[in-house]
PDB file of C-alpha atoms in Angstrom:
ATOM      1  CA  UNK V 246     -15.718  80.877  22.480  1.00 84.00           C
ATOM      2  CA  UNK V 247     -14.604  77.944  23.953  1.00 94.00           C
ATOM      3  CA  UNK V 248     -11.429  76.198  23.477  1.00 97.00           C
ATOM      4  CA  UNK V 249     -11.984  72.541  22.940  1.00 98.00           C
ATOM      5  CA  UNK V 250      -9.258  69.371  22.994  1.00 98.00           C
ATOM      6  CA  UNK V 251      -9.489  65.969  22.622  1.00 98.00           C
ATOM      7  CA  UNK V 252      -7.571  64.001  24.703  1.00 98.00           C
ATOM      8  CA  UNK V 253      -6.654  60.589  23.039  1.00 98.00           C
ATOM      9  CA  UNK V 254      -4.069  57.728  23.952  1.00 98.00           C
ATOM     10  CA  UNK V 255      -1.820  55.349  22.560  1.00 98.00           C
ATOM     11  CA  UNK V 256      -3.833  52.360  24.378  1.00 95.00           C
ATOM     12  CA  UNK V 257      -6.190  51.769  27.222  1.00 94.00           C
ATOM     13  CA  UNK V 258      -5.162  52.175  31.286  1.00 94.00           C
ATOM     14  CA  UNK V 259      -2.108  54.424  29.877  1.00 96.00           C
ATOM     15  CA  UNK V 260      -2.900  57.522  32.277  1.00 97.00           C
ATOM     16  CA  UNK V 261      -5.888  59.725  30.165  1.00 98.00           C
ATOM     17  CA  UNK V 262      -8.147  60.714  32.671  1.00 98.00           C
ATOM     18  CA  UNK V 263      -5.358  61.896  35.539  1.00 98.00           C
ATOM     19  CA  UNK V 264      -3.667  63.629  32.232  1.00 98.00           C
ATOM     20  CA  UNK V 265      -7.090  65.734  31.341  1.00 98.00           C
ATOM     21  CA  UNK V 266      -7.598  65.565  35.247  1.00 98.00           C
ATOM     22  CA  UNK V 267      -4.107  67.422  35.531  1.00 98.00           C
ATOM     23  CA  UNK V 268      -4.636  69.839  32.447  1.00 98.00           C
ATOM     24  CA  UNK V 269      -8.211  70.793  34.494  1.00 98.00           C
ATOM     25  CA  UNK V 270      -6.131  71.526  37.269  1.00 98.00           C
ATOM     26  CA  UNK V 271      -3.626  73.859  35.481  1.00 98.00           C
ATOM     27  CA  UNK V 272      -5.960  75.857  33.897  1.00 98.00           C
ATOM     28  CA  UNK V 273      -8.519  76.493  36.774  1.00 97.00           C
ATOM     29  CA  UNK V 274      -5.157  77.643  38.023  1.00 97.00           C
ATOM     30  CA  UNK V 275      -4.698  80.718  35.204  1.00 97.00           C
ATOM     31  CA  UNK V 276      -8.289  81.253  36.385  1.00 97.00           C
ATOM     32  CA  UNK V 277      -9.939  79.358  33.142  1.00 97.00           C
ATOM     33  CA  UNK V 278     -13.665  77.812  33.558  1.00 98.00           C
ATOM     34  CA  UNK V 279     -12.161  74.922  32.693  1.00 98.00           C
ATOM     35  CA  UNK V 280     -13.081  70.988  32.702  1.00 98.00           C
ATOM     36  CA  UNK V 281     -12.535  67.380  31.555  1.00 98.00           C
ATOM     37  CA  UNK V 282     -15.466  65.777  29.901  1.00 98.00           C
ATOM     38  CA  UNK V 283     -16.024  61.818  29.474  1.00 98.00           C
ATOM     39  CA  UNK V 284     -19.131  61.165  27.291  1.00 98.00           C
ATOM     40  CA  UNK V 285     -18.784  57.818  27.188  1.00 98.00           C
ATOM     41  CA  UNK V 286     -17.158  55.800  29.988  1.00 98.00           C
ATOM     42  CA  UNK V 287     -17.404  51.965  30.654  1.00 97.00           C
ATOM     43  CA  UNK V 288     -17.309  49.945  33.822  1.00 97.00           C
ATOM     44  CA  UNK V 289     -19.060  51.867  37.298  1.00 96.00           C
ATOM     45  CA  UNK V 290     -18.572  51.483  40.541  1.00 93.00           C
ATOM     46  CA  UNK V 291     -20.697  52.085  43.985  1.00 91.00           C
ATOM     47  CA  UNK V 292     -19.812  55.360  45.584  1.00 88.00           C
ATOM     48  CA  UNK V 293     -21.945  56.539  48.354  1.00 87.00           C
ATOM     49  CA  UNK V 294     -24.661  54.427  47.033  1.00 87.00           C
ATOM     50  CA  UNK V 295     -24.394  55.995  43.711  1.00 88.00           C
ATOM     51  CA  UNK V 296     -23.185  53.637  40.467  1.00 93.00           C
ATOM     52  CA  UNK V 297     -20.484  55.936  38.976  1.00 95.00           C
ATOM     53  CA  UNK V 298     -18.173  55.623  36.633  1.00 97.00           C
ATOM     54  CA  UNK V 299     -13.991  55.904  38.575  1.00 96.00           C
ATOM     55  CA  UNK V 300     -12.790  58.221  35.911  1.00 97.00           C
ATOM     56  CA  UNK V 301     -15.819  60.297  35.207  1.00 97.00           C
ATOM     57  CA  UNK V 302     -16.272  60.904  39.172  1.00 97.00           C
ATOM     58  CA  UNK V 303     -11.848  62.004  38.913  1.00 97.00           C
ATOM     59  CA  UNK V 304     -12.781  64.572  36.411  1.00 98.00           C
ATOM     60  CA  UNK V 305     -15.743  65.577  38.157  1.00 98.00           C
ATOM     61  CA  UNK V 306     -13.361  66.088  41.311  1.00 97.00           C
ATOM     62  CA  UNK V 307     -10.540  67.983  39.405  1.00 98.00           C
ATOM     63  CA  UNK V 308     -13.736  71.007  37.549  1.00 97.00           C
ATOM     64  CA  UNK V 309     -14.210  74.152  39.573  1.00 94.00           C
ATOM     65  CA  UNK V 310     -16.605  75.318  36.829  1.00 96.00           C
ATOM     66  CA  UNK V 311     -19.748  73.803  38.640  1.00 97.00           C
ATOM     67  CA  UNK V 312     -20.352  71.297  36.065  1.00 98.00           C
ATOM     68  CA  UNK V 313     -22.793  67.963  37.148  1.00 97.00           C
ATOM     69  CA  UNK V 314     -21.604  64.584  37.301  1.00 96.00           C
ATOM     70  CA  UNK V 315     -24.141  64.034  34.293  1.00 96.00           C
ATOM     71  CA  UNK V 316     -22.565  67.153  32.700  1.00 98.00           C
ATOM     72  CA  UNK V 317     -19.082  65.013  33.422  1.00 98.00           C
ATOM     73  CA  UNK V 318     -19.976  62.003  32.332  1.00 98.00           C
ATOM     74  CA  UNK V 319     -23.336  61.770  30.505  1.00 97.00           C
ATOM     75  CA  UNK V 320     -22.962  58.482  28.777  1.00 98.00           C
ATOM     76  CA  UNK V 321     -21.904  55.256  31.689  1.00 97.00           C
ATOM     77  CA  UNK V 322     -21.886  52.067  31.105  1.00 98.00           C
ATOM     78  CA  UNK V 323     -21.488  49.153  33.904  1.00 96.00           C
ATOM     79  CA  UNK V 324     -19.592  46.075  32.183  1.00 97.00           C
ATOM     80  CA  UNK V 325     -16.006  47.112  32.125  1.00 96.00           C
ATOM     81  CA  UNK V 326     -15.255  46.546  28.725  1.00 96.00           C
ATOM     82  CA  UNK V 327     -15.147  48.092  25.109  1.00 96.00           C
ATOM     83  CA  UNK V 328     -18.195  50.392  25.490  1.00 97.00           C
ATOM     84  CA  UNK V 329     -20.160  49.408  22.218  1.00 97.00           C
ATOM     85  CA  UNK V 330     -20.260  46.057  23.707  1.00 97.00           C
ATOM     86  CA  UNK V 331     -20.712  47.093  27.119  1.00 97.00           C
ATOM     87  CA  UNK V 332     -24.265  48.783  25.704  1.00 98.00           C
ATOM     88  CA  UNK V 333     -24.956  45.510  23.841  1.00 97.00           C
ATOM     89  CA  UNK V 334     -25.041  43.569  26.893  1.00 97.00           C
ATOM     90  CA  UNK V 335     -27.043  45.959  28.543  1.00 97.00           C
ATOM     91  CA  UNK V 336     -29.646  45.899  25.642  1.00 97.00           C
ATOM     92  CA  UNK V 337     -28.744  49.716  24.779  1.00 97.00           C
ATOM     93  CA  UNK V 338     -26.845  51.417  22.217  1.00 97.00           C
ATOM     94  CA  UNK V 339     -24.662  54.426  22.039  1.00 98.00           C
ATOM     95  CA  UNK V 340     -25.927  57.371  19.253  1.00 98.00           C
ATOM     96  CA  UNK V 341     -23.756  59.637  17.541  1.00 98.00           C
ATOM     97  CA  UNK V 342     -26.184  62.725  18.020  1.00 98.00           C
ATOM     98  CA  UNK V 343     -26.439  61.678  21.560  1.00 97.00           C
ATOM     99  CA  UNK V 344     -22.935  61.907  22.020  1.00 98.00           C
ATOM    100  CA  UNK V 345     -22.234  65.076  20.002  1.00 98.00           C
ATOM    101  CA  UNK V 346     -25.460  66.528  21.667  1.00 97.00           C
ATOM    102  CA  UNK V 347     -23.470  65.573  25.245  1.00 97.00           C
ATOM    103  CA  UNK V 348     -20.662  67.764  24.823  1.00 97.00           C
ATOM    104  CA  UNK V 349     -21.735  70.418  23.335  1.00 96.00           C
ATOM    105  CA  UNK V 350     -24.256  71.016  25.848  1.00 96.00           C
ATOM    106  CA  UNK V 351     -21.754  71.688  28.861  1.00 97.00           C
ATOM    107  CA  UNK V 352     -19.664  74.464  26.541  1.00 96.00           C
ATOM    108  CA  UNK V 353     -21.117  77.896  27.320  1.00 95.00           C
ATOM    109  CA  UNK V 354     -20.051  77.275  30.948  1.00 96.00           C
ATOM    110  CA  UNK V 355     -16.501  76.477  30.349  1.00 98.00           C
ATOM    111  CA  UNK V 356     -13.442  78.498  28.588  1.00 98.00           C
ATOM    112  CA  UNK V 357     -11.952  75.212  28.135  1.00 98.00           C
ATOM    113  CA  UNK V 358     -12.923  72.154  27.767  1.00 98.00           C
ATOM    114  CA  UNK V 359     -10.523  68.603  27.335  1.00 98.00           C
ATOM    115  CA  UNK V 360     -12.994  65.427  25.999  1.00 98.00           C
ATOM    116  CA  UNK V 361     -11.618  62.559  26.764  1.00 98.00           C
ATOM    117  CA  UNK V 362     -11.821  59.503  24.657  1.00 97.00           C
ATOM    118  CA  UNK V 363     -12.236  55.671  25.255  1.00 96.00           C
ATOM    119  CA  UNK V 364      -9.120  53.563  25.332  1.00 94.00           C
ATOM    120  CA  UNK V 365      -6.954  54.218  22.279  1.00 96.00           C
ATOM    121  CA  UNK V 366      -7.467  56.494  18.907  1.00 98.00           C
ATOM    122  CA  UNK V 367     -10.313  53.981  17.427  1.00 97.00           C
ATOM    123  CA  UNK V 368     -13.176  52.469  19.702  1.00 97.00           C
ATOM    124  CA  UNK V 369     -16.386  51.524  18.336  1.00 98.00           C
ATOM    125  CA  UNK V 370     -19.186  53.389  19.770  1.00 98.00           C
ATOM    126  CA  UNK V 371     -21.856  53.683  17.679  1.00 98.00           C
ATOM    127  CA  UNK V 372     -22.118  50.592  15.883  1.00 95.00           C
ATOM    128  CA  UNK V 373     -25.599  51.512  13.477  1.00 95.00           C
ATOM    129  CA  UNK V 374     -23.585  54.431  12.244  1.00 96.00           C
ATOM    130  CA  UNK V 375     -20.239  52.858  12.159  1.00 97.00           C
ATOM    131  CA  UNK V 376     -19.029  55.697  13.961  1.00 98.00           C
ATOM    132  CA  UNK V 377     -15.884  55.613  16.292  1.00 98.00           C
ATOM    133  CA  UNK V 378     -13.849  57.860  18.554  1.00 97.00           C
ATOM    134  CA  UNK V 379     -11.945  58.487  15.933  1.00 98.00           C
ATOM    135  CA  UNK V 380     -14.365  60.100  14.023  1.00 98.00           C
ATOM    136  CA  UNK V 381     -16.136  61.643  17.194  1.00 98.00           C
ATOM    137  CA  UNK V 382     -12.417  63.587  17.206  1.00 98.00           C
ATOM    138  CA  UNK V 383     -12.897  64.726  13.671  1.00 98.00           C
ATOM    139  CA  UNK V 384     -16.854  66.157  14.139  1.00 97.00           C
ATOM    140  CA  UNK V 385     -15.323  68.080  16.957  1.00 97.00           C
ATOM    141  CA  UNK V 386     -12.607  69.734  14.677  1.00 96.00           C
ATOM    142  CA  UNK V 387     -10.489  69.665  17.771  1.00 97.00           C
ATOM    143  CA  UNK V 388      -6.304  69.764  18.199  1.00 98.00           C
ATOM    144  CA  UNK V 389      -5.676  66.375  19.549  1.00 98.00           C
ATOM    145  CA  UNK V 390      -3.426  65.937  22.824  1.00 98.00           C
ATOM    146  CA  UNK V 391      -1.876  62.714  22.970  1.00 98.00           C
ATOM    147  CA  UNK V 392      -1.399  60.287  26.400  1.00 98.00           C
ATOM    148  CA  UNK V 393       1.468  58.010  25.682  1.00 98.00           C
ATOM    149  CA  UNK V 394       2.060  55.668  28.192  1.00 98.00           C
ATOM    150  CA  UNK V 395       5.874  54.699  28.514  1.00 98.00           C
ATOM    151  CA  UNK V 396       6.472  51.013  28.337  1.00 97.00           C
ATOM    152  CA  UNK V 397       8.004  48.553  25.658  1.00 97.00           C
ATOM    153  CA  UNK V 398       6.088  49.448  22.359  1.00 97.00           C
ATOM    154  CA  UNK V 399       5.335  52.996  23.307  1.00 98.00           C
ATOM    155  CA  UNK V 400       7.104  54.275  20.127  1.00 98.00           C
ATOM    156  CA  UNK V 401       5.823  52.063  17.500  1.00 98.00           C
ATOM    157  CA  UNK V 402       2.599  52.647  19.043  1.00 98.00           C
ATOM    158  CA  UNK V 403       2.837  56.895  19.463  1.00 98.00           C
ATOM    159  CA  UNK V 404       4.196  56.957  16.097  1.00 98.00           C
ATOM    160  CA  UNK V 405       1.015  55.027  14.629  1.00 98.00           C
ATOM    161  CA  UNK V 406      -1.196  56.917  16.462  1.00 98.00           C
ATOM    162  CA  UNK V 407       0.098  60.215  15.417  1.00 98.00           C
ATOM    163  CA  UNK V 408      -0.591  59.116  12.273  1.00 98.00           C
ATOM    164  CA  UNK V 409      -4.121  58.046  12.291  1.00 98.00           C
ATOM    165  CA  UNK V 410      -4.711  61.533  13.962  1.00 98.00           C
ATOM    166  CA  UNK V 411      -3.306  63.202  10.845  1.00 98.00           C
ATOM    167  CA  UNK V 412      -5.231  60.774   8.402  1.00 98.00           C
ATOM    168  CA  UNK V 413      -8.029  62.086  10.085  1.00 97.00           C
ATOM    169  CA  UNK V 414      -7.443  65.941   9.164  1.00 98.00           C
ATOM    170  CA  UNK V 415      -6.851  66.689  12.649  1.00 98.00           C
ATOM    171  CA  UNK V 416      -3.806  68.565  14.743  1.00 98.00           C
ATOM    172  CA  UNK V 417      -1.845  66.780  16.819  1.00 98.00           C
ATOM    173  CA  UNK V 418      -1.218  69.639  19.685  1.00 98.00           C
ATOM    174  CA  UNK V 419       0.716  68.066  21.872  1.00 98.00           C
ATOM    175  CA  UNK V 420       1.761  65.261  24.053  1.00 98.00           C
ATOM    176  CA  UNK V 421       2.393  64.015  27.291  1.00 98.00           C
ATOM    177  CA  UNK V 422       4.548  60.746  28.411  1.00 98.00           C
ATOM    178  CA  UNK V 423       3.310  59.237  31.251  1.00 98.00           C
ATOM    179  CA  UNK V 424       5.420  55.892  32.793  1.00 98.00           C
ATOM    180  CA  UNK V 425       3.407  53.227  33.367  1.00 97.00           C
ATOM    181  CA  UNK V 426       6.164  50.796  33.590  1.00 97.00           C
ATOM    182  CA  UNK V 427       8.900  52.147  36.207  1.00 94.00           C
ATOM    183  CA  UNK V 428      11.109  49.337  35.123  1.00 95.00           C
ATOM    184  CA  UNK V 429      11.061  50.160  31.916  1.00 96.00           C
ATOM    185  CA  UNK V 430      14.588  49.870  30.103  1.00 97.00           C
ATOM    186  CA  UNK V 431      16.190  52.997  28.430  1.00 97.00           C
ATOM    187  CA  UNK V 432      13.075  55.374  29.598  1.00 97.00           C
ATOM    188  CA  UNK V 433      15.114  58.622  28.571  1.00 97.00           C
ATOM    189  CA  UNK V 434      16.322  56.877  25.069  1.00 98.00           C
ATOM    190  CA  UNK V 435      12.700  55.850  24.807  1.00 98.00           C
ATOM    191  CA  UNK V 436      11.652  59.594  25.470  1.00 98.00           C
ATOM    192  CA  UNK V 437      13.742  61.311  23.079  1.00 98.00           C
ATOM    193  CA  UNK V 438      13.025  59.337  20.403  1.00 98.00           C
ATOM    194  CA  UNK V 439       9.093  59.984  20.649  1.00 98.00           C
ATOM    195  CA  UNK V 440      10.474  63.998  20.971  1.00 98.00           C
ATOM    196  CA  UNK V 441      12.950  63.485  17.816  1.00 98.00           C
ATOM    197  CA  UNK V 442      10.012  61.735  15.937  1.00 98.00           C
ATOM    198  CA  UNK V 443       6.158  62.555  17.282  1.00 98.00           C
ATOM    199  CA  UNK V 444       5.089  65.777  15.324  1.00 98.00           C
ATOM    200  CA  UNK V 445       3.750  67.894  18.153  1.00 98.00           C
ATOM    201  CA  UNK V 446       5.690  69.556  21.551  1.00 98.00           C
ATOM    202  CA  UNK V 447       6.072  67.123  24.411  1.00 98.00           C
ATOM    203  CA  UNK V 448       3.585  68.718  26.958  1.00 98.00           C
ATOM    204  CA  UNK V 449       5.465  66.705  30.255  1.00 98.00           C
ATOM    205  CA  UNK V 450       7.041  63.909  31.090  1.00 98.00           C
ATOM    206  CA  UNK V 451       4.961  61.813  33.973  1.00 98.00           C
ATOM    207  CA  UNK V 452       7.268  59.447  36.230  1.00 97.00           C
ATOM    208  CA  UNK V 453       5.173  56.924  37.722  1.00 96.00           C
ATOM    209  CA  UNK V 454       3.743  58.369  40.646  1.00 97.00           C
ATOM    210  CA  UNK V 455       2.275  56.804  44.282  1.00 95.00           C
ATOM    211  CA  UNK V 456      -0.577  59.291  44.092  1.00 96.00           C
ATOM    212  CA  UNK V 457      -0.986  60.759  40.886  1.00 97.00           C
ATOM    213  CA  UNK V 458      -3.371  63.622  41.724  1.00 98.00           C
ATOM    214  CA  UNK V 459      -4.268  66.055  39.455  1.00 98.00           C
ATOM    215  CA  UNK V 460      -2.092  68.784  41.183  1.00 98.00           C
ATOM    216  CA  UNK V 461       1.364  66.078  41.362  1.00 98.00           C
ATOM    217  CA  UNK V 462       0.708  65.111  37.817  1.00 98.00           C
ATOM    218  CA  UNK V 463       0.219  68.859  36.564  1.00 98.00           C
ATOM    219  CA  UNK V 464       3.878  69.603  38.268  1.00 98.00           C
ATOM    220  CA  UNK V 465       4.838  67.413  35.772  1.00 98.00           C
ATOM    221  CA  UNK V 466       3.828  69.936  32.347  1.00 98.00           C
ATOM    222  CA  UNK V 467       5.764  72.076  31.233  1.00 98.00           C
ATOM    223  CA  UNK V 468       3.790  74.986  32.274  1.00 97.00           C
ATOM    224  CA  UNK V 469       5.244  77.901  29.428  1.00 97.00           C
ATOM    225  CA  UNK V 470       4.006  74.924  26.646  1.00 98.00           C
ATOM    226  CA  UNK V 471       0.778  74.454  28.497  1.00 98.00           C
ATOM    227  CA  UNK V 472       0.268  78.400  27.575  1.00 97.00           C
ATOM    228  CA  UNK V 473       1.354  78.743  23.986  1.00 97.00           C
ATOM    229  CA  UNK V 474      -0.338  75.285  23.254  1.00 97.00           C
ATOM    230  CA  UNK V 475      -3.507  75.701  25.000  1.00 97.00           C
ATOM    231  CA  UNK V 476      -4.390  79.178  24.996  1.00 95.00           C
ATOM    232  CA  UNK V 477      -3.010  80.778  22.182  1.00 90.00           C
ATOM    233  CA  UNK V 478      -5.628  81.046  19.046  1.00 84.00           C
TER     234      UNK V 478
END
């Protein structure tokens, strides 16, 4: 059976997709069919002709489990911008079933598999259903890894979020810290507190990095919690 995560953050542009990109990474390395998927993804790009969405196309890149780009990222919308109105603007509409219907399809080739969410914990996406990424998280009964990106706030905001995930029913798994501001004042004060206080192991630390690929980031995890967090039942 396939192991599922969702990967979730404390805010938008805070590091998710080279996080999941990494985790890919580490666990095609203990030989794992393993892959990041992004069913819903906002804002594309031209890439050899192609309009693709940036972070959909870096988790494509990071698989080894032979998955599409449409298996990757099966939902893409242009306008860079919360995705519910992204679809608006485009005269579509994002469906629950669709979504759930997305990932689940993908499963059967993969011993793991890491969904990645949009932005933070709660982003509209279906707006008929009311139906949000928080609640995608909970119809996927999946442990919940958490992306908190290191700046000023990054407690208050780790701490809320942490909370939400457990109002939801759901297990908070783990964590990584990834800087986003180098400059940021009392970044090991700032990163025990979130270890003293989140409820879940801190997967890695992430200093801000000139070329965060998947393999740099990855160094980065604590490899031994990697195991016991993501591959024990």
């Amino acid at each position: 059976m396939t192991r599922l995560f969702f990967v979730t953050g404390t805010d938008t542009e805070i590091g998710k997709t080279t996080t999941t990109a990494a985790l890919t990474h580490w666990a095609a390395g203990q030989g794992l069919r393993a892959a990041g998927l992004k069913p819903v993804a906002a804002g594309q790009e031209q890439v050899d002709g192609h309009w693709v969405n940036e972070d959909v196309l870096a988790l494509h890149a990071a698989q080894r489990a032979g998955l599409t780009l449409e298996q990757v990222g099966p939902i893409q919308l242009k306008t860079p911008c919360a995705p519910h109105l992204a679809a608006r603007l485009e005269g579509t509409a994002i469906r629950r079933e669709a979504v759930l219907a997305a990932v689940r399809a993908p499963l059967a080739q993969l011993d793991l598999a890491f969904v990645e969410g949009v932005g933070g914990w709660r982003v509209p996406l279906d707006e008929q259903a009311g139906w949000d990424s928080a609640d995608f998280a909970r119809e996927l009964a999946a442990p919940v890894v958490l992306v908190v990106g290191l700046r000023l706030g990054c407690i208050n905001h780790a701490l809320l979020t942490a909370e939400a995930i457990a109002a939801r029913g759901l297990t908070l798994a783990g964590w990584v810290g990834n800087t986003v501001d180098a400059g940021m004042l009392q970044h090991a004060d700032n990163l025990a507190t979130l270890k003293a206080l989140l409820p879940a192991p801190c997967l890695g630390a992430v200093p801000r990095l000139q070329h965060p690929t998947p393999s740099a980031v990855a160094a980065c995890l604590d490899a031994e919690l990697l195991k016991k967090v993501l591959l024990t039942p």
